[in-house]
XYZ file of C-alpha atoms in Angstrom:
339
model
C -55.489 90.350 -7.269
C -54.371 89.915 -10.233
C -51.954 86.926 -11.204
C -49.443 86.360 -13.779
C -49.740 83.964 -16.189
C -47.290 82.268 -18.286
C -47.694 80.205 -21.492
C -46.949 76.441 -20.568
C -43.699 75.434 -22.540
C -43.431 74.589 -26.124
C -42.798 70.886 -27.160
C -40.337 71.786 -29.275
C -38.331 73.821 -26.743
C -35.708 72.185 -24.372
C -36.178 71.269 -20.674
C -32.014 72.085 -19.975
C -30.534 75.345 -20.273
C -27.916 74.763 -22.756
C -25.506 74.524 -19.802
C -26.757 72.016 -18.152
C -27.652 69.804 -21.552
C -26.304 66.310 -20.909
C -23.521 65.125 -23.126
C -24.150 62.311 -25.374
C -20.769 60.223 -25.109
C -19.608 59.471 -28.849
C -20.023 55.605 -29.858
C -16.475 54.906 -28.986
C -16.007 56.342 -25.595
C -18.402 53.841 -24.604
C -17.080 51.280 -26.133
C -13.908 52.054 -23.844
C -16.252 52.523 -20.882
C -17.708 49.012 -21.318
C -14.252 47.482 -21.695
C -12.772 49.062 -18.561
C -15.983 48.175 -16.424
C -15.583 44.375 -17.769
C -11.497 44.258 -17.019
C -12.209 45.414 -13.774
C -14.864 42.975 -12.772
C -12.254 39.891 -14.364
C -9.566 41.159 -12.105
C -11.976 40.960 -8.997
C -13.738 37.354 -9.772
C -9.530 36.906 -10.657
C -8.946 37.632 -7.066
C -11.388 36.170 -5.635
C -10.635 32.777 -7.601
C -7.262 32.914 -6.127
C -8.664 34.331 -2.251
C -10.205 30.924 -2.329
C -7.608 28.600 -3.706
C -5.153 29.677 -1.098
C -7.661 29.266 1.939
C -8.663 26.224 0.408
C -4.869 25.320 0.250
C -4.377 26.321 3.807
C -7.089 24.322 5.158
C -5.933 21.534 3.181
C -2.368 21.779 4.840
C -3.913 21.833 8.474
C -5.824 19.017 7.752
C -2.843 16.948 6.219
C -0.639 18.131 9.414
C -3.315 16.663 12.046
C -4.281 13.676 10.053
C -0.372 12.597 10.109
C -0.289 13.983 13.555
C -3.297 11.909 14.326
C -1.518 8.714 13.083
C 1.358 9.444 14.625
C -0.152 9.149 18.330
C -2.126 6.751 17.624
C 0.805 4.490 16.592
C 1.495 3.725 20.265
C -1.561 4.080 21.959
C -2.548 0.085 22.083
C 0.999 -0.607 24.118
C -0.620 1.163 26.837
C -4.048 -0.461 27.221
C -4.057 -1.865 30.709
C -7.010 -4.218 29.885
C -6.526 -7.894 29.291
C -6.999 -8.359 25.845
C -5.921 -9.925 22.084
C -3.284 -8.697 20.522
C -3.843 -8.202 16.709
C -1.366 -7.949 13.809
C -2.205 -7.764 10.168
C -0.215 -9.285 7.571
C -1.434 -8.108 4.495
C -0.426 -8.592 0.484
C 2.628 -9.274 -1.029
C 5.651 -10.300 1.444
C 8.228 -7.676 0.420
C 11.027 -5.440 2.048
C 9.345 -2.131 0.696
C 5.439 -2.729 1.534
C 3.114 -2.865 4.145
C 4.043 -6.957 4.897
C 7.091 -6.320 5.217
C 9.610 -8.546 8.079
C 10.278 -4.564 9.390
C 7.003 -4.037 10.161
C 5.140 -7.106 11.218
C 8.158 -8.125 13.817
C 7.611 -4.554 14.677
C 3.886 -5.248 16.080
C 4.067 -8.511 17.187
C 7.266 -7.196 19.171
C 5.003 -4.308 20.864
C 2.125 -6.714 21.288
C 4.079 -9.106 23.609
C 5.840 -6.426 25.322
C 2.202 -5.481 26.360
C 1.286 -6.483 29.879
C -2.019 -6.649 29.394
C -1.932 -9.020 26.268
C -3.194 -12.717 26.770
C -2.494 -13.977 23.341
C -1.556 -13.130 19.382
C -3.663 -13.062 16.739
C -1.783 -12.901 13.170
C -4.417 -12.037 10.523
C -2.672 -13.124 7.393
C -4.200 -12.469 3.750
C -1.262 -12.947 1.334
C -0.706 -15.218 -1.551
C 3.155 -14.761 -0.526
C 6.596 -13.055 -1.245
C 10.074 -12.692 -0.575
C 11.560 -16.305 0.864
C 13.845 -13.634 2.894
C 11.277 -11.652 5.086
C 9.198 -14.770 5.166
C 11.587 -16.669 6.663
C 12.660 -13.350 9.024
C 9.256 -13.446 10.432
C 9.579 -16.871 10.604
C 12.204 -16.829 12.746
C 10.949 -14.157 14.843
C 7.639 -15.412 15.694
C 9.356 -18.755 17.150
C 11.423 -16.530 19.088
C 8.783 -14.513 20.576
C 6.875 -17.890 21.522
C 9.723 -19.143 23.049
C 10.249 -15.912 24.970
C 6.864 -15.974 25.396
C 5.874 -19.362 26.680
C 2.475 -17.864 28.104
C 1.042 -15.781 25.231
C 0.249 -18.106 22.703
C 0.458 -17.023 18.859
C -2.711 -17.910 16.575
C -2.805 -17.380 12.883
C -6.370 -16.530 11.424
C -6.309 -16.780 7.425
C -9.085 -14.913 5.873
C -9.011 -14.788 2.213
C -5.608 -16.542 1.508
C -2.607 -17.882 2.839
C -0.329 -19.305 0.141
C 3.647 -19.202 -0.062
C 5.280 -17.312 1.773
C 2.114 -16.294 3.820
C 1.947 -19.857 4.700
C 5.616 -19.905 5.486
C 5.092 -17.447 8.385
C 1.732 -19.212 9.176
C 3.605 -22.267 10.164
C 5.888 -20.520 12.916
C 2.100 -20.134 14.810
C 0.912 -22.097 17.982
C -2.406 -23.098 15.677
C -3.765 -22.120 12.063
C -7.882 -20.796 11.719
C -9.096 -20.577 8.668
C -12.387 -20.202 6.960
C -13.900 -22.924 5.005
C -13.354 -21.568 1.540
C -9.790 -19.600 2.233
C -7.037 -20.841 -0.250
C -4.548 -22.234 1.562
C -0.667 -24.107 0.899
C 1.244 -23.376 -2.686
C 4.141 -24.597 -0.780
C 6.867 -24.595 -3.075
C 9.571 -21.523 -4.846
C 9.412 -19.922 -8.200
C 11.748 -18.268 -10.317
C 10.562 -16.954 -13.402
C 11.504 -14.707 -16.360
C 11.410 -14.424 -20.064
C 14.115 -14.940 -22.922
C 13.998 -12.378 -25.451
C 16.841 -13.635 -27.933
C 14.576 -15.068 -30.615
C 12.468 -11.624 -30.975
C 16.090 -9.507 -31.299
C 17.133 -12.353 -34.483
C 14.003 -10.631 -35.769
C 14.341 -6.908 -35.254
C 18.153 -7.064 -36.080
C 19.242 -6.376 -32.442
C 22.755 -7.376 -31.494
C 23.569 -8.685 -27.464
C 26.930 -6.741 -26.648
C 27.461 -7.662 -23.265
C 31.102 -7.484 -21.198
C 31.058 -9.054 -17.943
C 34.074 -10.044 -15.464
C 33.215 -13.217 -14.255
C 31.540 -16.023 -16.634
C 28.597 -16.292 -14.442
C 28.049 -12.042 -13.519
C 25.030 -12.596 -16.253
C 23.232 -15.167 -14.640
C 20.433 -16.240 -16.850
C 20.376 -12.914 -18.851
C 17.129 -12.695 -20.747
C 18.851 -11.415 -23.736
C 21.367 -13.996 -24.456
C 21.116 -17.337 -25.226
C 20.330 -19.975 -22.331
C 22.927 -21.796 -20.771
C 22.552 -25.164 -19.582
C 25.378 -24.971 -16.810
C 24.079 -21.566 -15.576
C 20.014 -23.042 -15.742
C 20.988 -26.124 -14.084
C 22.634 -23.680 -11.104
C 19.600 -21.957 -10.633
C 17.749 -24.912 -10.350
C 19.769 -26.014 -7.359
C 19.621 -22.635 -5.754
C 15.695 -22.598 -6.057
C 16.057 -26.347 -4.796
C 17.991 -24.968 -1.607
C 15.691 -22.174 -1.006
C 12.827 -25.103 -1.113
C 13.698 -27.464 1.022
C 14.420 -24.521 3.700
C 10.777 -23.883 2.793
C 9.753 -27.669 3.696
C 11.710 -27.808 6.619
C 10.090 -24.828 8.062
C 6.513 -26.211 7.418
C 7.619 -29.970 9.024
C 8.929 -28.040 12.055
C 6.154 -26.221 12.854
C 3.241 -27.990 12.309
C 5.260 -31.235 13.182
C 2.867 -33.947 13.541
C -0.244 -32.536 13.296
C 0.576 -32.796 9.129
C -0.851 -35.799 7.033
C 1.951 -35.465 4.576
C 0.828 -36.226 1.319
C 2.945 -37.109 -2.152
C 1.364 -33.899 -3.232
C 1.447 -31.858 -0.450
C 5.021 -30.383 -1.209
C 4.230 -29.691 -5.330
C 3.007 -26.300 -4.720
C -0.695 -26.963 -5.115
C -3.336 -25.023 -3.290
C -6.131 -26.072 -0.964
C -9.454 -25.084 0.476
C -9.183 -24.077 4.328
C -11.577 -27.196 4.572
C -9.559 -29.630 2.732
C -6.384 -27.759 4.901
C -7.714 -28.796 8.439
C -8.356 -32.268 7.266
C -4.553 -32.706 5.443
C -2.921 -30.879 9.049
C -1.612 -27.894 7.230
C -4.255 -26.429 9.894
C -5.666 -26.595 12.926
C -9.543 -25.516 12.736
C -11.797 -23.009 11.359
C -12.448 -19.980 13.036
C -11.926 -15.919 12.463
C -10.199 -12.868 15.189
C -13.385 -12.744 17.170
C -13.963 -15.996 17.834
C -10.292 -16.592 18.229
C -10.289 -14.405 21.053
C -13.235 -15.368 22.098
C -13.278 -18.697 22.310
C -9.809 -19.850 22.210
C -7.587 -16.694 23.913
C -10.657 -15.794 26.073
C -9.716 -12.271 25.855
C -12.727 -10.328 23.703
C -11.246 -7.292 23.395
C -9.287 -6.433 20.598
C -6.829 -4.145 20.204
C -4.679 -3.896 16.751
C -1.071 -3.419 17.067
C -0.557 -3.561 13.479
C 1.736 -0.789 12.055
C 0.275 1.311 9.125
C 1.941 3.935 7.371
C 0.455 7.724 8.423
C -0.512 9.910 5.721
C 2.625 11.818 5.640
C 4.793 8.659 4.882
C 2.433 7.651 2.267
C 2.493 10.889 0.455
C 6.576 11.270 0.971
C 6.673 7.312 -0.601
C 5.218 8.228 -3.384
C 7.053 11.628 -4.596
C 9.929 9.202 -3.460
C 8.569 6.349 -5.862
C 8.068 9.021 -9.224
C 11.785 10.785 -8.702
C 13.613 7.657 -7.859
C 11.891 5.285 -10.387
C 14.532 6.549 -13.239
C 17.603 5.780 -11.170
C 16.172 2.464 -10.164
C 15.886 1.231 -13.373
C 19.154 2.460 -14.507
C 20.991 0.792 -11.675
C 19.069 -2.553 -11.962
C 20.910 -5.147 -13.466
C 19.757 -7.821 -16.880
C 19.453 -10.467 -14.324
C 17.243 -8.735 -11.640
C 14.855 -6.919 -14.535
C 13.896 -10.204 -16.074
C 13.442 -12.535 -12.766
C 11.279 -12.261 -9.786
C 11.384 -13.879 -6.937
C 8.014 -15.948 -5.265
């Protein structure tokens, strides 16, 4: 049988009908190509960024909604322990109305920790070097009411770090004082400080223009010139606030105290040198104090601590209000600060 053959296919020829010949796109169609392909893979890694962020965000939300939920419950959960126990509340930093020691929030605790049934005594952690005379003295007040309401739950302060001021002021409303050996202890005394500006403002060429109703409305204003009458006023007034300071300390730790001619200057002591001048009782710390002294081991803290939610709130608060603060606060109250 015979079979045809047929000439294999010239080099030169073409493999494609001319039909079916591929098109070469021209240099600038694929320059377009390339710049649509890369504009539509930045708009997907776009949305995908953003896909992210917001799930991040969400998750972010649910986690700040049960972290203030968390601190929210848990508020009140150590008024219901039914355990005999110690009742702790922390005084921490500076005495003021606005912070964490303030009278608000420590009566607050020590009121739910006697209210307890199931507390045997109160431990007061204090670590301040003082504050405001006025919510040191409220807590004062309130912790030798509480006693007295009280008579069978006995109050114990435990200084850790220091006690000075008007941390020392509250200290003294307490059944008995603990501290460690090297705590820093007493500064019993008031300070009112400020600065006087008038000699810089003779330099600079900066006039005082100040109207005022009453000859005394600028009390010790920092930019005018200091007035015997109105320095010799403030003295007395810091003199009143300090003997209500002295009297506090004499009532409560009555005669355990070796007074001293120095003990009144506002020097500071060792927790040592404290126990031996009666400022306090004996060293010790909160486990040991209920230990030892409350016989009650367990521990429960009633202190009150701000939940996330407040602390967030407190400061958006703090960064708009700041402007308005300053606006409305008054010569006097910029250039003097209470202690």
């Amino acid at each position: 049988m015979s079979q045809d053959v047929y000439p294999p296919p010239s080099s030169s020829a073409s493999a494609y009908p001319d039909a079916a010949r591929p098109v070469l796109a021209e240099p600038w169609e694929r320059e377009v190509l390339e710049k649509l392909v890369f504009a539509s893979l930045k708009e997907q890694r776009a949305k995908r960024r953003w896909t992210i962020f917001f799930r991040l965000l969400f998750i972010a939300i649910v986690l700040f909604i049960l972290f203030s939920m968390t601190d929210l419950f848990s508020r009140g959960a150590s008024s219901s322990v039914p355990e005999a126990h110690t009742a702790l509340v922390t005084l921490d930093g500076v005495i003021d109305a606005e912070g964490e020691a303030s009278a608000e929030k420590v009566i607050g605790a020590l009121q739910a920790a006697y209210e307890d049934a199931g507390t045997r005594g109160v431990i007061l952690r204090i670590n301040s070097p003082g504050g405001s005379p006025v919510q040191s003295g409220i807590i004062y007040d309130e912790i030798r009411r509480l006693r007295e309401l009280h008579a069978d739950k006995p109050l114990y302060v435990v200084v850790e770090e220091i006690c000075a001021s008007g941390g020392y002021y509250v200290a003294a409303a307490a059944d008995k004082i603990y501290v460690n050996r090297a705590s820093i202890v007493g500064s019993i005394g008031v300070i009112m400080e400020g600065f006087g500006f008038t000699g810089l403002m003779d330099k600079v060429g900066v006039e005082r223009r100040l109207v005022v109703s009453g000859e005394n409305k600028a009390l010790l204003d920092p930019f005018s010139p200091p007035n015997p009458a109105q320095q010799q006023y403030a003295s007395q007034l810091v003199g009143e606030i300090y003997q209500q300071f002295v009297t506090a300390v004499k009532t409560g730790r009555g005669d355990r105290l070796k007074e001293t001619p120095d003990m009144f200057t506002g020097l500071i002591w060792t927790g040592a040198k404290s126990v031996e001048l009666g400022l306090t009782d004996g060293l010790g710390t909160v486990e040991s104090v209920a230990r030892d002294v409350i016989k009650a081991e367990t521990v429960v803290d009633y202190t009150v601590k701000e939940n996330l939610a407040e602390r967030v709130a407190k400061r958006v608060g703090m960064s708009f209000g700041a402007g308005a603060v300053n606006a409305s606060l008054g010569a006097t109250q910029r250039g003097w600060t209470w202690r």
